[in-house]
Coordinates of N, CA and C in Angstrom, one line a residue:
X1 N 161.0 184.9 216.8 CA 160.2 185.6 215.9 C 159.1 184.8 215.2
X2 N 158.9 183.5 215.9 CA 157.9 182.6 215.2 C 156.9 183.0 216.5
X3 N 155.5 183.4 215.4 CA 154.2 184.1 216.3 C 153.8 183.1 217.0
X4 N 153.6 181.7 217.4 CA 152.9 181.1 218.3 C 154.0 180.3 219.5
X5 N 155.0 180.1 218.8 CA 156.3 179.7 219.7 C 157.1 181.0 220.3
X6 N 157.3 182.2 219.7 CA 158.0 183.3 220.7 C 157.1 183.8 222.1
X7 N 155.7 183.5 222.1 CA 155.0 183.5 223.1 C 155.0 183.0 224.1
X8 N 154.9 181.6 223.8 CA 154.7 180.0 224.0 C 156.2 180.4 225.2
X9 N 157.1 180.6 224.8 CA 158.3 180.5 224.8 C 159.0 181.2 226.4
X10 N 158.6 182.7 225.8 CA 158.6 184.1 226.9 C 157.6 183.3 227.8
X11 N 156.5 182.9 228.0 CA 155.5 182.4 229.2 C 155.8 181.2 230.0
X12 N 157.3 180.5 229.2 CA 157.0 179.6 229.9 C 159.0 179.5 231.0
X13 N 159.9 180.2 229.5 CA 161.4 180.0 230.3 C 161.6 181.7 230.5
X14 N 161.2 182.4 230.5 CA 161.5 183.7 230.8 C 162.2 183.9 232.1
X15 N 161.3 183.5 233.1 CA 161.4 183.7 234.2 C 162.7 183.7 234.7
X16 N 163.5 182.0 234.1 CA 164.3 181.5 234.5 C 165.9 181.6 233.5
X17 N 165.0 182.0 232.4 CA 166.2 182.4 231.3 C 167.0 183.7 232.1
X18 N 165.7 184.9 232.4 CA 166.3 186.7 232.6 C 167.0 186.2 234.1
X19 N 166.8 185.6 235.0 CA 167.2 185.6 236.7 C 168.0 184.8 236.4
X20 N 168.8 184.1 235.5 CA 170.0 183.7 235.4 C 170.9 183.9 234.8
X21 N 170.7 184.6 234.2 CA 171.5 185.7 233.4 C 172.0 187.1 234.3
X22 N 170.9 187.3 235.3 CA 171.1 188.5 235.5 C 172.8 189.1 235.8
X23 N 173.9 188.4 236.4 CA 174.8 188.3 236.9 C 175.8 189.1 235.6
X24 N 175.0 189.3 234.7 CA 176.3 189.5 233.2 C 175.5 191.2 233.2
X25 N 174.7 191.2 233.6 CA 173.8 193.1 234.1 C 174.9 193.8 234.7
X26 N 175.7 193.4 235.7 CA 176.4 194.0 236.7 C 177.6 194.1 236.9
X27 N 178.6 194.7 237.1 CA 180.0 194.8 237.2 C 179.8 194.5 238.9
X28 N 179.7 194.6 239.4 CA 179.5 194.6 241.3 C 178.9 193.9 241.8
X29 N 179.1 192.5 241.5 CA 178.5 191.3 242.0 C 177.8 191.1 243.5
X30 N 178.5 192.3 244.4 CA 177.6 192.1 245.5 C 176.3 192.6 245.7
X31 N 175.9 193.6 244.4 CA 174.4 194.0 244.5 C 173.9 192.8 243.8
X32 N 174.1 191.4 243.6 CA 173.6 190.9 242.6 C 172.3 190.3 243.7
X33 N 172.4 190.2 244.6 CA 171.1 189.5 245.1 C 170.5 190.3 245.5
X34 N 170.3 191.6 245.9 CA 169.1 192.6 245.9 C 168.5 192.6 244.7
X35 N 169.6 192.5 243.7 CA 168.7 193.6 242.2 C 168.1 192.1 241.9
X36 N 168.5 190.8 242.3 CA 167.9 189.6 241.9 C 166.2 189.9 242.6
X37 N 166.3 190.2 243.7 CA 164.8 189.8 244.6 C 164.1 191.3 243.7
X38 N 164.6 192.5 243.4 CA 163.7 193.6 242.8 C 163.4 193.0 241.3
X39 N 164.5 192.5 240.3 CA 164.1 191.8 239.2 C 162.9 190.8 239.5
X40 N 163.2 190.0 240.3 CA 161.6 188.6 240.2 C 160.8 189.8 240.5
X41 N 160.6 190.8 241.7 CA 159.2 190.9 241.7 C 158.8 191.7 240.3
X42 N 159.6 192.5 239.4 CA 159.4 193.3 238.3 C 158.9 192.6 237.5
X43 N 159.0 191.0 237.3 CA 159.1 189.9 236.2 C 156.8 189.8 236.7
X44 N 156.5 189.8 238.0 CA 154.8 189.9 238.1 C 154.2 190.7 237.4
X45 N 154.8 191.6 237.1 CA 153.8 192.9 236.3 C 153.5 192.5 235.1
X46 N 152.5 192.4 234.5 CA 151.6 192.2 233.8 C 152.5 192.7 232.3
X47 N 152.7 192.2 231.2 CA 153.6 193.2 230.1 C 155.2 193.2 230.5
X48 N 155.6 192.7 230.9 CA 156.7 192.5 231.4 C 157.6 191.8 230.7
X49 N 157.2 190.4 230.3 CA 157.8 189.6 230.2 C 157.4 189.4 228.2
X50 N 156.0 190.5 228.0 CA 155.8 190.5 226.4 C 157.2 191.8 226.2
X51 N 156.9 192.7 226.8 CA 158.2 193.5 226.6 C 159.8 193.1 226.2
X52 N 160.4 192.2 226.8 CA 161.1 191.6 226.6 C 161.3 191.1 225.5
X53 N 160.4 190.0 225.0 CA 160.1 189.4 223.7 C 159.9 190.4 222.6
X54 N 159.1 191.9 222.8 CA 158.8 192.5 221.9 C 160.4 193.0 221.5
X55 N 161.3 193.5 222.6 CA 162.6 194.1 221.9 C 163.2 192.9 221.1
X56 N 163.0 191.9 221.3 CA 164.0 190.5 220.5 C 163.4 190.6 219.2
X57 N 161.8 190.5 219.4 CA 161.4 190.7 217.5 C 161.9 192.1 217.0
X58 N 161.9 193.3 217.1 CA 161.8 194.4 216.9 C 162.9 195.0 216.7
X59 N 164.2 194.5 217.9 CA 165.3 195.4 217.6 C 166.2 194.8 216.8
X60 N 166.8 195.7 216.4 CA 167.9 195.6 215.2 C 169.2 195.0 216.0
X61 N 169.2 193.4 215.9 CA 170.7 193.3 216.9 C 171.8 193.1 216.0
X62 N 171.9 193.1 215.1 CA 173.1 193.0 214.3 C 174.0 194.2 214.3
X63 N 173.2 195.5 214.3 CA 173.9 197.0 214.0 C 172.2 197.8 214.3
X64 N 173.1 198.7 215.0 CA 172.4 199.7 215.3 C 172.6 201.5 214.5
X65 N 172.9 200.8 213.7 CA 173.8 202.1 212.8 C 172.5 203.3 212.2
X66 N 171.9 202.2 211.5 CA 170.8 203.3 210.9 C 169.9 204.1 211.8
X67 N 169.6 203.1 212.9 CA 168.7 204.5 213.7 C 169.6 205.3 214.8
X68 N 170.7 205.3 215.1 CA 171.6 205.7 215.0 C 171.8 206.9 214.5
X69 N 171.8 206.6 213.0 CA 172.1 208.2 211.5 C 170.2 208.8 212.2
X70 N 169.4 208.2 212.4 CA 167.9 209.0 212.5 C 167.9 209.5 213.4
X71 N 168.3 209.2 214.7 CA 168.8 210.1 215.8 C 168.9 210.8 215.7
X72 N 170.5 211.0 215.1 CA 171.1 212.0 214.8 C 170.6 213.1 213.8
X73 N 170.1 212.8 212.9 CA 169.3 214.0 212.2 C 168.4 215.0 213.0
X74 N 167.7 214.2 214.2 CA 166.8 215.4 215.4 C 167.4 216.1 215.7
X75 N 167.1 216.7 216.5 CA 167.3 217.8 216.8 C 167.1 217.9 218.5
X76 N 166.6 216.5 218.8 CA 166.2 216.5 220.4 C 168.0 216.5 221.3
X77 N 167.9 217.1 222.3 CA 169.5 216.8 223.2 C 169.5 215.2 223.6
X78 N 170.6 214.9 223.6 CA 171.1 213.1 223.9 C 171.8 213.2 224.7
X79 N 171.7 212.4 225.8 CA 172.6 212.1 226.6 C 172.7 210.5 227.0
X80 N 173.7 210.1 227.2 CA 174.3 208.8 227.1 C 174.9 208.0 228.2
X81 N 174.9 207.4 228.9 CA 175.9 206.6 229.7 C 175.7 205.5 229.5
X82 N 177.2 204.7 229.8 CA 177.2 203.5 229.4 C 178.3 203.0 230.2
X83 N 178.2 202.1 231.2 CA 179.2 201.1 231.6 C 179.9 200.7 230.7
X84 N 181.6 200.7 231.6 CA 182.5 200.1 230.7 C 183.0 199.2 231.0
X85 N 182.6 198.3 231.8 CA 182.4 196.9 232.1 C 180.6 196.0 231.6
X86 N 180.2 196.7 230.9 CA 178.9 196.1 230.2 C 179.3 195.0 229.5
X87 N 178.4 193.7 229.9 CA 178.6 192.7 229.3 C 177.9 192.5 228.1
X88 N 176.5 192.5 228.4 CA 175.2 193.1 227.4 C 175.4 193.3 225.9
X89 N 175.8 194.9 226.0 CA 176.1 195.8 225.2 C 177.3 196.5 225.6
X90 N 178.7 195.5 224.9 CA 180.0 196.4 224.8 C 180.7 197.4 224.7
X91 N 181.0 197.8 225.9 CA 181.6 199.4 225.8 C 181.8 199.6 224.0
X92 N 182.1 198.6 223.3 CA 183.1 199.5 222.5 C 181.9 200.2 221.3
X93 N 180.5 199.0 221.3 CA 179.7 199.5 220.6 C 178.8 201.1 221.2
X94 N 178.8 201.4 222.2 CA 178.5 202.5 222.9 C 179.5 203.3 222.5
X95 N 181.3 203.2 221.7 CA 181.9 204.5 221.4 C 181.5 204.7 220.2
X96 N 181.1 203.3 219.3 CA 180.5 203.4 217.9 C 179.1 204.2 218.1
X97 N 178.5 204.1 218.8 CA 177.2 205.1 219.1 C 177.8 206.6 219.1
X98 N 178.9 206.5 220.4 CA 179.4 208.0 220.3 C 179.5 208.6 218.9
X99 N 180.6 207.5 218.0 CA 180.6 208.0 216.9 C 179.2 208.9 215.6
X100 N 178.7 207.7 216.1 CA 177.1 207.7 214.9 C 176.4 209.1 215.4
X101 N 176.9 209.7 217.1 CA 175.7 211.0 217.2 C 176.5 212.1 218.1
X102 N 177.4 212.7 217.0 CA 178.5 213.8 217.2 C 177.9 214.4 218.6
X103 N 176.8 214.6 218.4 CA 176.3 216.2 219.1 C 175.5 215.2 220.5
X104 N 175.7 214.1 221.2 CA 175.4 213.7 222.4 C 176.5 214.1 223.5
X105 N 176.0 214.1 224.5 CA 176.9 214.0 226.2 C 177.2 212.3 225.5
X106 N 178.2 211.7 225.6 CA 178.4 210.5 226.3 C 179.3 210.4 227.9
X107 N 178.9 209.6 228.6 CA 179.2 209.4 229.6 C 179.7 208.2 230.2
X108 N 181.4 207.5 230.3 CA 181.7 206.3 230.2 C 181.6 206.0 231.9
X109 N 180.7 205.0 232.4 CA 181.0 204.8 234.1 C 181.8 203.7 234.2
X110 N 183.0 204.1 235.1 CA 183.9 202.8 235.7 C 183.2 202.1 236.4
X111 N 183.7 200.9 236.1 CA 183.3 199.7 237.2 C 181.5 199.6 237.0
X112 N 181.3 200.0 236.1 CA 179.6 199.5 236.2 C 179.4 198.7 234.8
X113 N 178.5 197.9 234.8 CA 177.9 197.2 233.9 C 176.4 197.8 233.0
X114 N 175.9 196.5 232.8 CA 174.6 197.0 231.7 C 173.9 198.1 232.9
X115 N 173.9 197.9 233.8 CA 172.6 198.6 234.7 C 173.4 199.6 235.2
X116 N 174.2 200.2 234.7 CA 174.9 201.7 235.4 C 174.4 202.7 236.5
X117 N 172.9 202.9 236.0 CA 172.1 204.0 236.5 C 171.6 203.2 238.0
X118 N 171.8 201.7 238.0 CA 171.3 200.8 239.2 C 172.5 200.4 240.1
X119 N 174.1 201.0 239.7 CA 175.1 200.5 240.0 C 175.9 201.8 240.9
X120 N 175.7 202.8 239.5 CA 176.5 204.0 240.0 C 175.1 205.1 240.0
X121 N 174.2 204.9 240.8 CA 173.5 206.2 240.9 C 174.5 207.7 241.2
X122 N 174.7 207.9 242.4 CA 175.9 208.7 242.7 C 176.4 209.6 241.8
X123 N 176.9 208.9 240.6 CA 177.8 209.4 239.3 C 176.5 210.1 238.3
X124 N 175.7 209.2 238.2 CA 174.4 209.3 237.2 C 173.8 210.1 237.8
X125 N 173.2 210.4 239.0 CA 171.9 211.2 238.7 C 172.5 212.8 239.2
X126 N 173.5 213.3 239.4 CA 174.2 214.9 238.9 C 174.5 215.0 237.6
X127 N 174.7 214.1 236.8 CA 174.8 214.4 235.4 C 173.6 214.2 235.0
X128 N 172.7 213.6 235.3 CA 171.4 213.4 234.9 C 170.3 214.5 235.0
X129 N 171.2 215.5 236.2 CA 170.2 216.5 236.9 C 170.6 217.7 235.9
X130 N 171.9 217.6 235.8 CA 172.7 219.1 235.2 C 172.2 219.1 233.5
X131 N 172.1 218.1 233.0 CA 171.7 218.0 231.6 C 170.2 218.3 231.3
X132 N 169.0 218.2 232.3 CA 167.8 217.9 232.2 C 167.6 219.5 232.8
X133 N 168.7 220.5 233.6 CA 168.5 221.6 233.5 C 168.9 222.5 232.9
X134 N 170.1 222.2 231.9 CA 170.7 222.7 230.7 C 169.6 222.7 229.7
X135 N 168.4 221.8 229.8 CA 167.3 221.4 228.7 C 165.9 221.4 229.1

């Protein structure tokens, strides 16, 4: 969050900070070297790697509670999934979300990690399809 070093920072270990990490994204370790070779080339795009940096300054990592309650006050439909092998972001905070927004779909996927929708397409995109024609 320091403006000349969180830059400084993202431009110079990014590359090698997110591609070594990536292995904690996935429950299914054997996709881990495809989604490695699509991750680097995603890391070229232009805004990519400010994106990144922007959710670290920006998001609330301690508790996600209050925007959470702001959600919940819309009125837009929610739908949810969330690996329950996610290393990232722990299943259990994903039931605390359940909690915080009565009126969502949640959807727990076995055996997938942070990247569920990259792990278990299959599972995801009929509930993805059935919800977006419910709405």
């Amino acid at each position: 969050r320091t403006p000349v070093l969180g830059p400084y920072l993202t431009r110079t270990f990014t590359d090698r900070i997110l591609l070594s990490q990536l292995g904690r994204n996935m429950y299914d370790q054997e996709l881990l070297p495809r989604y490695r070779r699509l991750f680097r080339n995603q890391l070229r795009f232009r805004g990519t790697k400010q994106a990144f940096l922007s959710s670290l300054e920006h998001m609330p990592l301690q508790t996600l509670a209050p925007v959470y309650r702001e959600v919940a006050a819309g009125s837009v439909p929610l739908l949810i999934f969330w690996g329950k092998e996610d290393q990232i972001i722990p299943f259990h905070v994903g039931q605390q979300m359940r909690s915080e927004l009565p009126g969502a779909k949640f959807h727990a996927i076995p055996e997938a990690g942070h990247i569920a929708h990259w792990e278990k397409p299959w599972i995801i995109h009929p509930l993805l399809l059935d919800f977006l024609k419910d709405h």
